[in-house]
Amino acid sequence: MSYFDAASAAPLHPVARQALLASLDEGWADPARLYREGRRARLLLDAAREAAAEAVGCRPDELTFMSSGTRAVHVGMAGALAGRRRVGRHLIVSAVEHSSVLHSAEEWESSGGEVTTVAVDRGGSVAVEGYEDALRSDTALACLQSANHEVGTEQPVAGVAEVCRAAGVPLLVDAAQSLGWGAVAGPWSLLAASAHKWGGPSGVGLLAVRKGVRFAVQGPVDERESGRAAGFENLPAIVAAAASLRAVRAEAAQEAVRLRELTERIRARVPQLVPDVEVVGDPVGRLPGVVTFSCLYVDGETLLHELDREGFSVSSGSSCTSSTLTPSHVLRAMGVLSEGNVRVSLPVGTPAEDVERFLTVLPGAVATVREKLGAPVPVTVREDDTLVVDALGKRCPIPVIELAKVIGDVPVGATIRVLSDDEAARLDIPAWCEMREQEYMGEEQAEKGTAYLVRRLS
C-alpha cells in the first residue's frame, strides 16, 4: 500500500517514535514540581521548547505547546484580536485559508467584527497588494497561510508581513504545511503549526507569539504555558514532536529536491496519460511533495475508492467526496475544476517506483470510473436559438458530462443553457469552458435551480 496523503497526516517519523517511547519512561511527572522526577520532566520540556523555537525562528519564551494546530490557530486569533480590540474589529484573511482560520473568522464576524477576504489567482496565490489594499486604520489582525493544504501553493508571506508591519498590524501565519520544510520568512507576529504534519505525533500544536504583540488570553487563565494552554502538558508527545521537527529539518533540503522531481513527473505525465485533466496550483511556487489535479467526467469519491483498491491512499477536494455536495472552498476560490479532484502528497522517503506505479494505474482507474458513470443521454429542448440541457436533480459530474455531449450539436456562436441545482456546477461549468475554449456567459435564476449559459466558440 502506498500512502500519498502526507498533507493530511505524515507517517510517524522514526525519531518521533524513539523519543516518544523514551520520554514515556522519563517524562511522566509534573514538570511544575520541584522534586527529582518533576525536575527531570522540566528539563525535557525546556529542551523540547528550545528545539522547537529554534526551528520556528523565535525565542523559547515566545512559544507555547498546544493540543493541536487547530487549537493554536483558534487561541492565536482570539488572543490577538482581543489584545487589539481598542484599535478596531477588522480582520483580514485569504480565501483559501484552512478551515480553522475561516471558522474563527466566522465567529468573529458573528460577534460584531468585520472580515475582509483577499482573493487568490487561478494558481491559488494571493497578491501582496491584495493585503496592502485591505489594510485599514481599524485592522486588528491579518492571517495568511504559508502554503495551501489542498493544492500546495506557497504564499508570499514575507511580502505580506512587511506591509503589515509597516501598517502596525500583526500577521498570524498558519505554517502547518510548511514548517517541516523550513522556517517562515518575514517579520510575522504570530505563527501556528501542527506536529502530525511533519511526522510528529498527533495532539501537539505550536503557537508562537512575538514579544511586543498585544495578546489577551481568552477564557480562564491557567498557570501553565504562559496561561495560553490550560491543563497538564502531554510531555512525551511534545518531546517527540520537537525531536521529529529537528530530524525532518535536517533532511529537508535534500529530500525537497527529490520530492520536487517526483511531483514534477506527476504534473507533466498525468495530462499525457489521462485525457481531460486540469493540473491545479502554482506550477513553481509550491510545496515539494504536493500535486493536485482534477479529472473531467469523474466522480471524485468513486475515483478515490478505485485508487484505494489499487493500493494508493490519496485525498480529494471534490464536491463528490463531500457529504454537503459542495466543492472545496479552495478550489472554488481559485475558479478551477473541482470534479474528479485528486491530491497526491508524498511523504518523506517515498520511493520513485511507487510514483511510477501510480502513473501506471491512474489511467485505468479514471477510465473505469468514467465507464461506471455511464453518462446518461441528456434531456434537451430548443428555445429559439438556445439549446436547453436539463440536468436538474443530477449531481457532479453529470451536468458537465451532459454539456460536453451536446456542445457539438449546436452551431458555432449558438448558446447552450444548462439547468442544474447542484452547487458544484457553479464552479465546474466555467472551468470546463476555460479548458475547452468555449465562452462562459454567466448564470441566471431559473424556475428551478440555476441556468448556466455557454456559447460555442469552436
XYZ file of C-alpha atoms in Angstrom:
458
model
C 0.000 0.000 0.000
C 1.366 3.442 -0.979
C 0.343 6.257 1.348
C 0.089 9.507 -0.647
C -1.754 11.737 1.848
C 1.042 13.291 3.906
C -0.614 16.729 3.736
C -3.376 15.324 5.947
C -1.079 13.472 8.337
C 2.512 12.405 7.756
C 3.572 8.924 8.904
C 5.212 8.949 12.332
C 8.906 9.709 11.896
C 11.262 7.056 13.381
C 12.869 9.729 15.565
C 9.442 10.683 16.900
C 8.728 7.073 17.807
C 12.062 6.705 19.626
C 11.634 9.980 21.519
C 8.042 9.146 22.436
C 8.927 5.769 23.893
C 11.932 7.123 25.791
C 10.022 10.045 27.300
C 7.183 7.792 28.446
C 9.659 6.470 30.993
C 11.377 9.769 31.795
C 8.714 12.448 31.323
C 5.635 11.232 33.153
C 5.923 13.524 36.199
C 4.616 17.077 36.661
C 7.254 19.487 35.261
C 5.976 22.188 37.655
C 7.123 20.199 40.737
C 10.495 20.644 42.391
C 11.292 17.039 43.305
C 13.610 14.884 41.213
C 11.028 13.423 38.817
C 9.488 16.859 38.259
C 12.902 18.427 37.586
C 13.653 15.667 35.065
C 10.341 16.327 33.302
C 11.030 20.084 33.313
C 14.407 19.535 31.650
C 12.716 17.524 28.884
C 10.045 20.193 28.391
C 12.580 23.024 28.277
C 14.780 21.151 25.816
C 11.778 20.449 23.572
C 10.736 24.106 23.677
C 14.240 25.277 22.768
C 14.459 22.841 19.856
C 11.031 23.801 18.527
C 11.713 27.533 18.946
C 14.965 27.210 17.021
C 13.104 25.528 14.151
C 10.353 28.162 14.187
C 12.788 31.051 14.459
C 11.560 32.559 17.717
C 12.605 32.766 21.353
C 11.740 29.801 23.602
C 9.624 32.039 25.845
C 7.582 33.082 22.790
C 6.493 29.523 22.033
C 3.564 27.662 23.585
C 2.683 23.991 23.124
C -0.974 23.415 22.296
C -3.218 20.363 21.949
C -3.393 20.758 18.137
C -2.635 23.101 15.269
C -6.310 23.999 15.058
C -6.322 24.933 18.743
C -3.196 27.031 18.176
C -4.960 28.971 15.407
C -8.095 29.499 17.485
C -6.163 30.688 20.551
C -3.789 32.819 18.468
C -6.550 34.609 16.578
C -8.760 35.120 19.620
C -5.887 36.425 21.748
C -4.544 38.799 19.103
C -7.985 40.173 18.220
C -8.846 40.707 21.890
C -5.480 42.305 22.572
C -6.070 44.878 19.837
C -9.768 45.486 20.429
C -9.119 49.194 21.062
C -7.522 49.507 17.614
C -10.571 48.099 15.867
C -12.516 44.979 14.937
C -11.357 44.453 11.371
C -9.819 41.107 10.397
C -8.154 40.106 7.094
C -7.921 36.516 5.825
C -7.294 34.923 2.438
C -9.983 33.000 0.584
C -8.002 29.746 0.780
C -7.139 29.602 4.483
C -7.544 26.397 6.462
C -10.999 25.906 7.964
C -9.614 26.643 11.444
C -8.899 30.231 10.349
C -12.153 30.624 8.432
C -14.244 29.244 11.300
C -12.592 31.702 13.704
C -13.281 34.487 11.205
C -16.948 33.472 11.006
C -17.235 33.547 14.792
C -15.530 36.947 14.901
C -17.963 38.300 12.303
C -20.983 36.894 14.148
C -19.861 38.707 17.297
C -19.835 42.069 15.515
C -16.387 42.072 13.913
C -15.719 42.781 10.253
C -13.828 40.419 7.929
C -12.177 41.178 4.578
C -11.384 38.136 2.429
C -8.490 38.553 -0.015
C -8.993 36.755 -3.327
C -6.451 34.421 -4.944
C -5.428 33.909 -8.559
C -6.065 30.742 -10.545
C -2.891 29.227 -9.088
C -4.155 29.752 -5.544
C -1.821 32.598 -4.579
C -2.672 35.949 -3.037
C -1.038 39.176 -4.184
C 0.845 41.244 -1.624
C -1.084 44.226 -2.981
C -4.321 42.474 -2.044
C -3.378 42.575 1.621
C -1.963 46.075 1.318
C -5.245 47.325 -0.138
C -7.263 45.535 2.566
C -5.372 47.115 5.475
C -7.256 49.847 7.341
C -6.724 52.035 10.376
C -9.006 49.730 12.376
C -7.415 46.445 11.251
C -6.689 44.360 14.329
C -5.162 41.270 12.697
C -4.277 39.721 9.352
C -3.942 35.971 8.717
C -2.164 34.131 5.905
C -1.142 30.502 5.500
C 2.442 29.823 4.439
C 1.343 27.155 1.942
C -2.022 25.767 0.920
C -3.140 22.429 2.290
C -5.091 21.334 -0.819
C -3.013 22.425 -3.813
C 0.417 23.104 -2.256
C 0.721 26.710 -3.442
C 3.136 28.762 -1.340
C 2.062 32.236 -0.308
C 4.149 35.463 -0.325
C 4.296 35.588 3.471
C 7.463 37.697 3.672
C 5.984 40.426 1.473
C 2.644 40.440 3.268
C 4.414 40.519 6.645
C 6.383 43.576 5.548
C 3.296 45.573 4.524
C 1.535 44.520 7.723
C 4.488 45.614 9.840
C 4.605 48.952 8.049
C 0.927 49.418 8.912
C 1.439 48.292 12.518
C -0.812 45.259 12.065
C 0.219 41.810 13.398
C 0.240 38.912 10.931
C -0.680 35.400 12.048
C 0.811 32.686 9.833
C -0.647 29.179 9.653
C 2.564 27.267 8.924
C 1.156 23.762 9.375
C 2.069 22.573 5.877
C 5.471 24.204 5.518
C 7.226 24.228 8.890
C 8.789 20.818 8.327
C 10.498 22.209 5.213
C 11.896 25.382 6.734
C 11.347 28.458 8.872
C 8.806 31.020 7.680
C 10.475 34.144 6.322
C 9.465 37.704 7.098
C 8.527 39.726 10.189
C 5.437 37.727 11.124
C 3.898 38.298 14.553
C 2.162 35.004 15.385
C 2.647 31.506 13.980
C 0.696 28.268 14.387
C 1.675 24.743 13.349
C 0.763 21.102 13.916
C 3.147 18.235 14.673
C 1.347 15.493 12.749
C 2.002 17.403 9.514
C 5.773 16.845 9.753
C 5.821 13.326 11.206
C 5.337 14.076 14.875
C 2.531 12.578 16.956
C -0.990 13.939 16.670
C -2.296 16.095 19.504
C 0.588 18.597 19.578
C 0.389 22.105 18.156
C 2.680 25.119 18.354
C 1.760 28.753 18.877
C 4.475 31.394 18.695
C 3.636 34.952 19.780
C 6.412 37.503 19.292
C 7.313 39.800 22.150
C 5.568 43.123 21.747
C 2.414 41.676 20.191
C -0.650 42.686 22.152
C -2.244 39.449 23.252
C -5.099 38.833 25.685
C -5.793 35.228 26.638
C -9.479 34.402 26.376
C -11.240 32.246 28.959
C -9.885 31.041 32.314
C -6.125 31.540 32.621
C -4.039 28.526 33.665
C -0.602 28.798 35.232
C 0.898 26.531 32.575
C 2.247 27.518 29.133
C 2.096 31.271 29.788
C -1.602 30.922 30.507
C -2.327 30.150 26.851
C -2.807 26.384 27.105
C -4.656 25.085 30.118
C -4.051 21.634 31.564
C -1.244 19.172 32.062
C 1.262 19.056 29.205
C 1.420 15.874 27.114
C 5.155 15.780 27.646
C 6.033 12.551 25.774
C 4.184 13.796 22.671
C 5.755 17.244 22.953
C 9.261 15.755 23.174
C 8.551 13.528 20.169
C 7.168 16.483 18.193
C 10.249 18.624 18.817
C 12.671 15.772 18.113
C 10.963 14.877 14.833
C 10.844 18.524 13.716
C 14.580 18.785 14.187
C 15.077 15.474 12.338
C 12.934 16.355 9.288
C 14.606 19.750 9.056
C 17.994 18.049 8.855
C 16.737 16.026 5.883
C 14.623 18.772 4.305
C 16.957 20.296 1.728
C 17.975 17.000 0.140
C 14.513 15.430 0.346
C 12.843 18.525 -1.121
C 14.895 18.203 -4.295
C 13.956 14.540 -4.662
C 10.233 15.036 -3.997
C 10.045 18.010 -6.362
C 11.378 15.808 -9.131
C 8.718 13.197 -8.398
C 5.862 15.696 -8.292
C 7.111 17.343 -11.492
C 6.933 13.907 -13.061
C 3.303 13.572 -11.969
C 2.394 17.094 -13.119
C 3.899 16.501 -16.559
C 2.709 12.968 -17.224
C -0.833 12.910 -15.844
C -2.182 15.180 -18.646
C -0.365 12.982 -21.186
C -1.743 9.746 -19.756
C -5.289 10.829 -18.891
C -7.457 12.929 -21.240
C -9.486 15.871 -19.929
C -7.368 16.657 -16.869
C -6.547 20.014 -15.274
C -3.464 20.212 -13.036
C -4.124 22.909 -10.425
C -1.968 25.008 -8.125
C 1.064 27.154 -8.818
C 3.492 25.219 -11.060
C 6.592 26.686 -9.396
C 5.853 28.250 -6.018
C 4.579 25.166 -4.206
C 5.457 22.602 -1.565
C 7.912 19.872 -2.626
C 5.637 16.847 -2.283
C 2.158 18.086 -3.260
C 0.484 17.884 -6.673
C -3.247 18.239 -7.352
C -5.283 17.588 -10.473
C -8.941 17.316 -11.462
C -10.450 14.928 -13.990
C -13.466 15.845 -16.086
C -16.435 13.451 -16.126
C -15.310 11.671 -12.949
C -16.961 11.162 -9.581
C -14.246 12.034 -7.057
C -15.350 9.606 -4.371
C -15.534 6.683 -6.794
C -12.077 7.515 -8.134
C -10.599 7.568 -4.623
C -12.132 4.163 -3.909
C -10.765 2.817 -7.198
C -7.256 4.057 -6.372
C -7.566 2.623 -2.860
C -8.316 -0.796 -4.369
C -5.173 -0.406 -6.443
C -3.147 0.276 -3.294
C -2.941 4.093 -3.219
C -4.182 6.368 -0.453
C -4.916 9.836 -1.815
C -7.343 12.621 -0.880
C -9.675 14.953 -2.753
C -11.265 18.380 -2.656
C -14.017 17.282 -4.997
C -17.621 18.012 -4.138
C -18.310 14.380 -4.930
C -16.429 13.316 -1.788
C -18.249 15.734 0.494
C -21.376 14.975 2.470
C -22.573 18.509 1.689
C -22.092 18.069 -2.077
C -20.364 21.453 -2.244
C -16.908 21.939 -3.756
C -13.823 22.692 -1.692
C -13.655 26.368 -0.741
C -10.060 26.385 -2.007
C -10.923 25.117 -5.494
C -13.922 27.449 -5.573
C -11.763 30.482 -4.712
C -9.271 29.511 -7.431
C -12.012 29.052 -10.024
C -10.669 25.674 -11.159
C -12.340 22.366 -11.915
C -13.465 20.522 -8.783
C -14.909 17.275 -10.126
C -12.669 14.227 -10.003
C -10.159 16.104 -7.859
C -7.120 14.186 -6.574
C -4.439 15.481 -4.202
C -1.217 13.497 -4.109
C 1.002 14.489 -1.171
C 4.129 12.374 -0.940
C 5.608 11.639 2.481
C 9.329 11.852 3.122
C 11.085 8.796 1.708
C 8.514 7.933 -0.968
C 10.221 5.576 -3.454
C 10.288 6.659 -7.109
C 8.912 3.249 -8.118
C 5.725 3.944 -6.127
C 5.151 7.078 -8.192
C 5.763 5.152 -11.406
C 3.250 2.519 -10.355
C 0.717 5.250 -9.563
C 1.168 6.696 -13.046
C 0.650 3.237 -14.494
C -2.526 2.603 -12.503
C -4.170 6.033 -12.774
C -5.303 5.962 -16.446
C -7.125 2.673 -15.942
C -8.714 3.859 -12.714
C -10.058 7.023 -14.355
C -11.300 5.091 -17.375
C -13.075 2.598 -15.115
C -14.839 5.361 -13.208
C -15.891 7.123 -16.386
C -17.283 3.877 -17.741
C -19.120 3.156 -14.474
C -20.789 6.552 -14.590
C -22.440 5.591 -17.874
C -23.175 9.206 -18.674
C -26.909 9.377 -19.340
C -28.365 10.710 -22.565
C -29.054 14.385 -21.894
C -32.572 15.728 -21.961
C -32.537 18.708 -24.343
C -35.086 21.096 -25.780
C -34.750 24.125 -28.034
C -35.898 27.584 -27.120
C -35.435 29.703 -30.250
C -31.653 29.626 -30.917
C -30.761 28.239 -27.496
C -30.320 24.565 -26.653
C -31.529 23.815 -23.120
C -29.920 20.948 -21.203
C -31.963 19.765 -18.229
C -29.557 18.460 -15.579
C -31.831 19.137 -12.607
C -31.504 16.552 -9.876
C -28.207 15.218 -11.290
C -25.032 15.544 -9.273
C -21.396 16.195 -10.088
C -20.055 15.371 -12.629
C -23.216 14.661 -14.675
C -24.117 18.301 -15.560
C -20.727 18.805 -17.215
C -20.911 15.426 -18.933
C -24.262 16.365 -20.445
C -22.945 19.745 -21.566
C -19.966 18.065 -23.252
C -22.228 15.600 -25.072
C -24.332 18.292 -26.760
C -21.809 21.076 -27.460
C -21.251 19.606 -30.932
C -24.971 19.641 -31.695
C -25.196 23.431 -31.885
C -23.589 25.703 -34.481
C -20.643 27.945 -33.636
C -21.977 31.062 -31.951
C -25.070 29.343 -30.588
C -25.897 29.192 -26.892
C -26.493 26.284 -24.545
C -28.466 26.801 -21.354
C -27.651 24.190 -18.688
C -30.208 23.844 -15.904
C -28.730 22.489 -12.677
C -29.462 22.510 -8.952
C -26.036 21.090 -7.999
C -23.817 23.697 -6.318
C -20.725 22.160 -7.936
C -21.964 23.206 -11.381
C -21.317 26.845 -10.483
C -17.615 26.039 -10.371
C -17.255 23.185 -12.837
C -19.117 24.588 -15.852
C -16.974 27.770 -16.062
C -13.841 25.641 -15.520
C -14.929 23.284 -18.311
C -15.455 26.261 -20.634
C -11.932 27.510 -19.992
C -10.446 24.059 -20.585
C -12.488 23.613 -23.788
C -12.048 27.215 -25.027
C -15.771 27.884 -25.035
C -17.340 31.096 -23.708
C -18.981 31.045 -20.303
C -21.611 33.793 -20.326
C -22.667 33.673 -16.681
C -25.665 32.384 -14.773
C -29.227 33.397 -14.170
C -32.038 32.238 -11.948
C -34.366 29.653 -13.462
C -37.785 28.456 -12.406
C -35.979 25.512 -10.855
C -32.303 25.660 -9.980
C -29.878 27.866 -11.909
C -29.311 28.313 -15.632
C -25.659 28.398 -16.773
C -25.116 29.969 -20.218
C -22.420 28.703 -22.559
C -21.659 29.931 -26.100
C -19.909 27.612 -28.529
C -16.789 29.233 -29.977
C -15.252 26.295 -31.819
